[in-house]
Amino acid sequence: MEMATRVNLTAWLIMMIVAGFIKVHRAAATYTVGDELGWTVPSNISYYQSWAASKTFMVGDKLSFNWTGTHNVAEVSKAEYDNCTQVVPFLGSPGDIKLLEGGSYHYICTVDSHCKLGQKLSITVGSAAAAPASPSNSAPSMPLDSSVLVSAYITIVYCVIILASELNVVRYIG
């Protein structure tokens, strides 16, 4: 194999190894609940569930609840969501909620029978592994198991030996 080809192959292999350790983050998204409809009693009782089904919520994203008229937002348990249990609301319009942890979240309007008429939202937030680092100027954390580290180390050592032999730094190791 020609020296240039081997050097290029080695450089490519090293870049692929490094690329495997880079954690890709997507920017946090802000979702306006209900899009143009906003947060109101919908004409279709499953409107907000259909709206949420087309979204991928991740840690770090934000829900923006906007409405006019008499509404509110309360975060509730699954049982309270299912039963439209009246609880003390915590958010006025406009109100933003930052999704800080993965898991299921349930929101209802506690005004009159609004929840029973479909003004309720249940979402699942993806894991923190895909969330942006906080604070934003910190290096991303990368959970690595020892087998990945050993494989990477062996591959890098091999590449360095090949590169060094091509540059006549090492004659033969064997």
PDB file of C-alpha atoms in Angstrom:
ATOM      1  CA  MET A   1       0.000   0.000   0.000  1.00  0.00           C
ATOM      2  CA  GLU A   2       1.367   3.414  -0.886  1.00  0.00           C
ATOM      3  CA  MET A   3       2.369   5.701   1.967  1.00  0.00           C
ATOM      4  CA  ALA A   4      -0.135   8.443   0.997  1.00  0.00           C
ATOM      5  CA  THR A   5      -2.989   5.931   0.894  1.00  0.00           C
ATOM      6  CA  ARG A   6      -2.062   4.446   4.272  1.00  0.00           C
ATOM      7  CA  VAL A   7      -1.676   7.904   5.843  1.00  0.00           C
ATOM      8  CA  ASN A   8      -5.062   8.969   4.440  1.00  0.00           C
ATOM      9  CA  LEU A   9      -6.670   5.758   5.687  1.00  0.00           C
ATOM     10  CA  THR A  10      -5.144   6.244   9.134  1.00  0.00           C
ATOM     11  CA  ALA A  11      -6.264   9.878   9.299  1.00  0.00           C
ATOM     12  CA  TRP A  12      -9.782   8.869   8.246  1.00  0.00           C
ATOM     13  CA  LEU A  13      -9.894   6.136  10.916  1.00  0.00           C
ATOM     14  CA  ILE A  14      -8.769   8.553  13.630  1.00  0.00           C
ATOM     15  CA  MET A  15     -11.414  11.082  12.557  1.00  0.00           C
ATOM     16  CA  MET A  16     -14.120   8.388  12.694  1.00  0.00           C
ATOM     17  CA  ILE A  17     -13.070   7.401  16.213  1.00  0.00           C
ATOM     18  CA  VAL A  18     -13.134  11.014  17.373  1.00  0.00           C
ATOM     19  CA  ALA A  19     -16.497  11.597  15.669  1.00  0.00           C
ATOM     20  CA  GLY A  20     -17.903   8.629  17.588  1.00  0.00           C
ATOM     21  CA  PHE A  21     -17.168  10.404  20.869  1.00  0.00           C
ATOM     22  CA  ILE A  22     -18.763  13.718  19.931  1.00  0.00           C
ATOM     23  CA  LYS A  23     -22.186  14.152  21.464  1.00  0.00           C
ATOM     24  CA  VAL A  24     -24.623  15.904  19.154  1.00  0.00           C
ATOM     25  CA  HIS A  25     -27.153  18.223  20.766  1.00  0.00           C
ATOM     26  CA  ARG A  26     -30.246  19.664  19.230  1.00  0.00           C
ATOM     27  CA  ALA A  27     -31.235  23.154  20.191  1.00  0.00           C
ATOM     28  CA  ALA A  28     -33.994  23.400  22.771  1.00  0.00           C
ATOM     29  CA  ALA A  29     -37.367  24.015  21.164  1.00  0.00           C
ATOM     30  CA  THR A  30     -40.267  26.186  22.287  1.00  0.00           C
ATOM     31  CA  TYR A  31     -43.697  24.727  21.593  1.00  0.00           C
ATOM     32  CA  THR A  32     -46.770  26.941  21.611  1.00  0.00           C
ATOM     33  CA  VAL A  33     -49.375  24.577  23.039  1.00  0.00           C
ATOM     34  CA  GLY A  34     -52.125  24.131  20.463  1.00  0.00           C
ATOM     35  CA  ASP A  35     -50.218  26.152  17.850  1.00  0.00           C
ATOM     36  CA  GLU A  36     -52.596  28.774  16.384  1.00  0.00           C
ATOM     37  CA  LEU A  37     -55.525  27.619  18.528  1.00  0.00           C
ATOM     38  CA  GLY A  38     -53.577  28.243  21.714  1.00  0.00           C
ATOM     39  CA  TRP A  39     -54.779  26.965  25.094  1.00  0.00           C
ATOM     40  CA  THR A  40     -58.575  26.959  25.003  1.00  0.00           C
ATOM     41  CA  VAL A  41     -61.519  24.560  24.982  1.00  0.00           C
ATOM     42  CA  PRO A  42     -61.072  22.744  21.660  1.00  0.00           C
ATOM     43  CA  SER A  43     -63.870  21.712  19.322  1.00  0.00           C
ATOM     44  CA  ASN A  44     -62.408  18.170  19.308  1.00  0.00           C
ATOM     45  CA  ILE A  45     -61.893  16.514  22.715  1.00  0.00           C
ATOM     46  CA  SER A  46     -58.649  14.842  21.564  1.00  0.00           C
ATOM     47  CA  TYR A  47     -57.193  17.980  19.928  1.00  0.00           C
ATOM     48  CA  TYR A  48     -54.299  18.463  22.365  1.00  0.00           C
ATOM     49  CA  GLN A  49     -53.347  14.783  22.339  1.00  0.00           C
ATOM     50  CA  SER A  50     -53.243  14.845  18.530  1.00  0.00           C
ATOM     51  CA  TRP A  51     -51.201  18.040  18.682  1.00  0.00           C
ATOM     52  CA  ALA A  52     -48.690  16.482  21.103  1.00  0.00           C
ATOM     53  CA  ALA A  53     -48.435  13.242  19.096  1.00  0.00           C
ATOM     54  CA  SER A  54     -46.753  15.110  16.245  1.00  0.00           C
ATOM     55  CA  LYS A  55     -44.055  16.562  18.557  1.00  0.00           C
ATOM     56  CA  THR A  56     -40.904  15.181  20.128  1.00  0.00           C
ATOM     57  CA  PHE A  57     -40.420  16.808  23.515  1.00  0.00           C
ATOM     58  CA  MET A  58     -36.927  16.732  25.020  1.00  0.00           C
ATOM     59  CA  VAL A  59     -35.389  17.925  28.268  1.00  0.00           C
ATOM     60  CA  GLY A  60     -34.641  21.633  27.914  1.00  0.00           C
ATOM     61  CA  ASP A  61     -37.618  22.341  25.641  1.00  0.00           C
ATOM     62  CA  LYS A  62     -40.273  24.838  26.667  1.00  0.00           C
ATOM     63  CA  LEU A  63     -44.074  24.716  26.540  1.00  0.00           C
ATOM     64  CA  SER A  64     -45.720  28.078  25.992  1.00  0.00           C
ATOM     65  CA  PHE A  65     -49.363  28.279  27.084  1.00  0.00           C
ATOM     66  CA  ASN A  66     -51.168  31.258  25.519  1.00  0.00           C
ATOM     67  CA  TRP A  67     -54.848  32.117  25.854  1.00  0.00           C
ATOM     68  CA  THR A  68     -57.398  34.848  26.065  1.00  0.00           C
ATOM     69  CA  GLY A  69     -60.480  34.658  28.203  1.00  0.00           C
ATOM     70  CA  THR A  70     -60.891  32.643  31.386  1.00  0.00           C
ATOM     71  CA  HIS A  71     -58.469  29.705  31.487  1.00  0.00           C
ATOM     72  CA  ASN A  72     -55.523  28.514  33.547  1.00  0.00           C
ATOM     73  CA  VAL A  73     -52.940  25.728  33.672  1.00  0.00           C
ATOM     74  CA  ALA A  74     -52.318  23.211  36.418  1.00  0.00           C
ATOM     75  CA  GLU A  75     -49.729  20.437  36.321  1.00  0.00           C
ATOM     76  CA  VAL A  76     -51.372  17.319  37.720  1.00  0.00           C
ATOM     77  CA  SER A  77     -50.785  13.613  38.315  1.00  0.00           C
ATOM     78  CA  LYS A  78     -51.954  11.017  35.796  1.00  0.00           C
ATOM     79  CA  ALA A  79     -54.974  10.164  37.973  1.00  0.00           C
ATOM     80  CA  GLU A  80     -55.910  13.849  38.319  1.00  0.00           C
ATOM     81  CA  TYR A  81     -55.504  14.234  34.552  1.00  0.00           C
ATOM     82  CA  ASP A  82     -57.714  11.217  33.803  1.00  0.00           C
ATOM     83  CA  ASN A  83     -60.416  12.378  36.238  1.00  0.00           C
ATOM     84  CA  CYS A  84     -60.097  16.137  35.555  1.00  0.00           C
ATOM     85  CA  THR A  85     -59.604  16.660  39.285  1.00  0.00           C
ATOM     86  CA  GLN A  86     -59.893  20.321  40.308  1.00  0.00           C
ATOM     87  CA  VAL A  87     -56.570  21.498  41.758  1.00  0.00           C
ATOM     88  CA  VAL A  88     -54.990  24.892  42.342  1.00  0.00           C
ATOM     89  CA  PRO A  89     -53.674  26.247  39.024  1.00  0.00           C
ATOM     90  CA  PHE A  90     -50.188  27.720  38.914  1.00  0.00           C
ATOM     91  CA  LEU A  91     -49.867  29.514  35.601  1.00  0.00           C
ATOM     92  CA  GLY A  92     -51.437  32.560  33.987  1.00  0.00           C
ATOM     93  CA  SER A  93     -51.256  33.554  30.318  1.00  0.00           C
ATOM     94  CA  PRO A  94     -48.875  33.754  28.722  1.00  0.00           C
ATOM     95  CA  GLY A  95     -47.008  31.139  30.671  1.00  0.00           C
ATOM     96  CA  ASP A  96     -43.950  29.101  29.865  1.00  0.00           C
ATOM     97  CA  ILE A  97     -42.913  25.808  31.385  1.00  0.00           C
ATOM     98  CA  LYS A  98     -39.358  24.551  30.895  1.00  0.00           C
ATOM     99  CA  LEU A  99     -39.147  20.767  30.696  1.00  0.00           C
ATOM    100  CA  LEU A 100     -36.334  19.972  33.124  1.00  0.00           C
ATOM    101  CA  GLU A 101     -36.547  16.173  33.380  1.00  0.00           C
ATOM    102  CA  GLY A 102     -37.565  13.242  31.255  1.00  0.00           C
ATOM    103  CA  GLY A 103     -40.883  11.560  31.991  1.00  0.00           C
ATOM    104  CA  SER A 104     -44.623  12.088  31.694  1.00  0.00           C
ATOM    105  CA  TYR A 105     -46.275  15.434  32.352  1.00  0.00           C
ATOM    106  CA  HIS A 106     -49.980  16.223  32.555  1.00  0.00           C
ATOM    107  CA  TYR A 107     -51.633  19.640  32.330  1.00  0.00           C
ATOM    108  CA  ILE A 108     -55.282  20.648  32.644  1.00  0.00           C
ATOM    109  CA  CYS A 109     -57.430  23.765  32.728  1.00  0.00           C
ATOM    110  CA  THR A 110     -59.349  23.833  36.026  1.00  0.00           C
ATOM    111  CA  VAL A 111     -61.975  26.387  34.960  1.00  0.00           C
ATOM    112  CA  ASP A 112     -65.498  24.935  35.042  1.00  0.00           C
ATOM    113  CA  SER A 113     -65.688  21.798  32.842  1.00  0.00           C
ATOM    114  CA  HIS A 114     -62.908  22.849  30.435  1.00  0.00           C
ATOM    115  CA  CYS A 115     -60.805  19.767  31.211  1.00  0.00           C
ATOM    116  CA  LYS A 116     -63.716  17.382  30.572  1.00  0.00           C
ATOM    117  CA  LEU A 117     -64.294  19.203  27.281  1.00  0.00           C
ATOM    118  CA  GLY A 118     -60.717  18.415  26.170  1.00  0.00           C
ATOM    119  CA  GLN A 119     -58.601  21.266  27.509  1.00  0.00           C
ATOM    120  CA  LYS A 120     -55.921  18.976  28.826  1.00  0.00           C
ATOM    121  CA  LEU A 121     -52.495  17.895  27.635  1.00  0.00           C
ATOM    122  CA  SER A 122     -50.367  14.862  28.423  1.00  0.00           C
ATOM    123  CA  ILE A 123     -46.811  14.636  27.074  1.00  0.00           C
ATOM    124  CA  THR A 124     -43.748  12.446  27.391  1.00  0.00           C
ATOM    125  CA  VAL A 125     -40.388  14.180  27.584  1.00  0.00           C
ATOM    126  CA  GLY A 126     -37.346  12.359  26.208  1.00  0.00           C
ATOM    127  CA  SER A 127     -34.323  11.539  28.313  1.00  0.00           C
ATOM    128  CA  ALA A 128     -31.649  13.946  29.448  1.00  0.00           C
ATOM    129  CA  ALA A 129     -29.095  12.156  27.252  1.00  0.00           C
ATOM    130  CA  ALA A 130     -30.304  14.244  24.324  1.00  0.00           C
ATOM    131  CA  ALA A 131     -30.695  17.453  26.273  1.00  0.00           C
ATOM    132  CA  PRO A 132     -28.415  20.434  25.929  1.00  0.00           C
ATOM    133  CA  ALA A 133     -25.662  20.769  28.499  1.00  0.00           C
ATOM    134  CA  SER A 134     -26.280  23.221  31.301  1.00  0.00           C
ATOM    135  CA  PRO A 135     -24.699  25.680  31.605  1.00  0.00           C
ATOM    136  CA  SER A 136     -24.306  26.115  27.873  1.00  0.00           C
ATOM    137  CA  ASN A 137     -20.592  26.912  28.087  1.00  0.00           C
ATOM    138  CA  SER A 138     -19.715  23.635  29.807  1.00  0.00           C
ATOM    139  CA  ALA A 139     -18.315  20.642  27.952  1.00  0.00           C
ATOM    140  CA  PRO A 140     -20.843  17.910  27.187  1.00  0.00           C
ATOM    141  CA  SER A 141     -20.711  14.921  29.477  1.00  0.00           C
ATOM    142  CA  MET A 142     -20.194  11.557  27.829  1.00  0.00           C
ATOM    143  CA  PRO A 143     -20.972   8.339  29.647  1.00  0.00           C
ATOM    144  CA  LEU A 144     -18.394   5.829  28.425  1.00  0.00           C
ATOM    145  CA  ASP A 145     -18.018   2.246  29.459  1.00  0.00           C
ATOM    146  CA  SER A 146     -14.572   0.664  29.752  1.00  0.00           C
ATOM    147  CA  SER A 147     -14.935  -1.540  26.648  1.00  0.00           C
ATOM    148  CA  VAL A 148     -15.390   1.553  24.465  1.00  0.00           C
ATOM    149  CA  LEU A 149     -12.344   3.186  26.002  1.00  0.00           C
ATOM    150  CA  VAL A 150     -10.184   0.059  25.586  1.00  0.00           C
ATOM    151  CA  SER A 151     -11.257  -0.375  21.950  1.00  0.00           C
ATOM    152  CA  ALA A 152     -10.583   3.266  21.198  1.00  0.00           C
ATOM    153  CA  TYR A 153      -7.186   3.132  22.886  1.00  0.00           C
ATOM    154  CA  ILE A 154      -6.120   0.023  20.950  1.00  0.00           C
ATOM    155  CA  THR A 155      -7.288   1.523  17.660  1.00  0.00           C
ATOM    156  CA  ILE A 156      -5.485   4.797  18.287  1.00  0.00           C
ATOM    157  CA  VAL A 157      -2.260   3.013  19.264  1.00  0.00           C
ATOM    158  CA  TYR A 158      -2.487   0.904  16.107  1.00  0.00           C
ATOM    159  CA  CYS A 159      -3.020   4.007  13.965  1.00  0.00           C
ATOM    160  CA  VAL A 160      -0.081   5.800  15.583  1.00  0.00           C
ATOM    161  CA  ILE A 161       2.174   2.788  14.936  1.00  0.00           C
ATOM    162  CA  ILE A 162       1.124   2.620  11.278  1.00  0.00           C
ATOM    163  CA  LEU A 163       1.583   6.350  10.832  1.00  0.00           C
ATOM    164  CA  ALA A 164       4.954   6.311  12.584  1.00  0.00           C
ATOM    165  CA  SER A 165       6.153   3.383  10.431  1.00  0.00           C
ATOM    166  CA  GLU A 166       5.102   5.238   7.281  1.00  0.00           C
ATOM    167  CA  LEU A 167       7.076   8.255   8.378  1.00  0.00           C
ATOM    168  CA  ASN A 168      10.085   5.986   9.103  1.00  0.00           C
ATOM    169  CA  VAL A 169       9.988   6.787  12.818  1.00  0.00           C
ATOM    170  CA  VAL A 170       9.521   3.131  13.715  1.00  0.00           C
ATOM    171  CA  ARG A 171      11.092   0.436  11.574  1.00  0.00           C
ATOM    172  CA  TYR A 172       9.233  -2.645  12.747  1.00  0.00           C
ATOM    173  CA  ILE A 173       7.327  -3.611  15.856  1.00  0.00           C
ATOM    174  CA  GLY A 174       6.496  -7.170  15.939  1.00  0.00           C
TER     175      GLY A 174
END
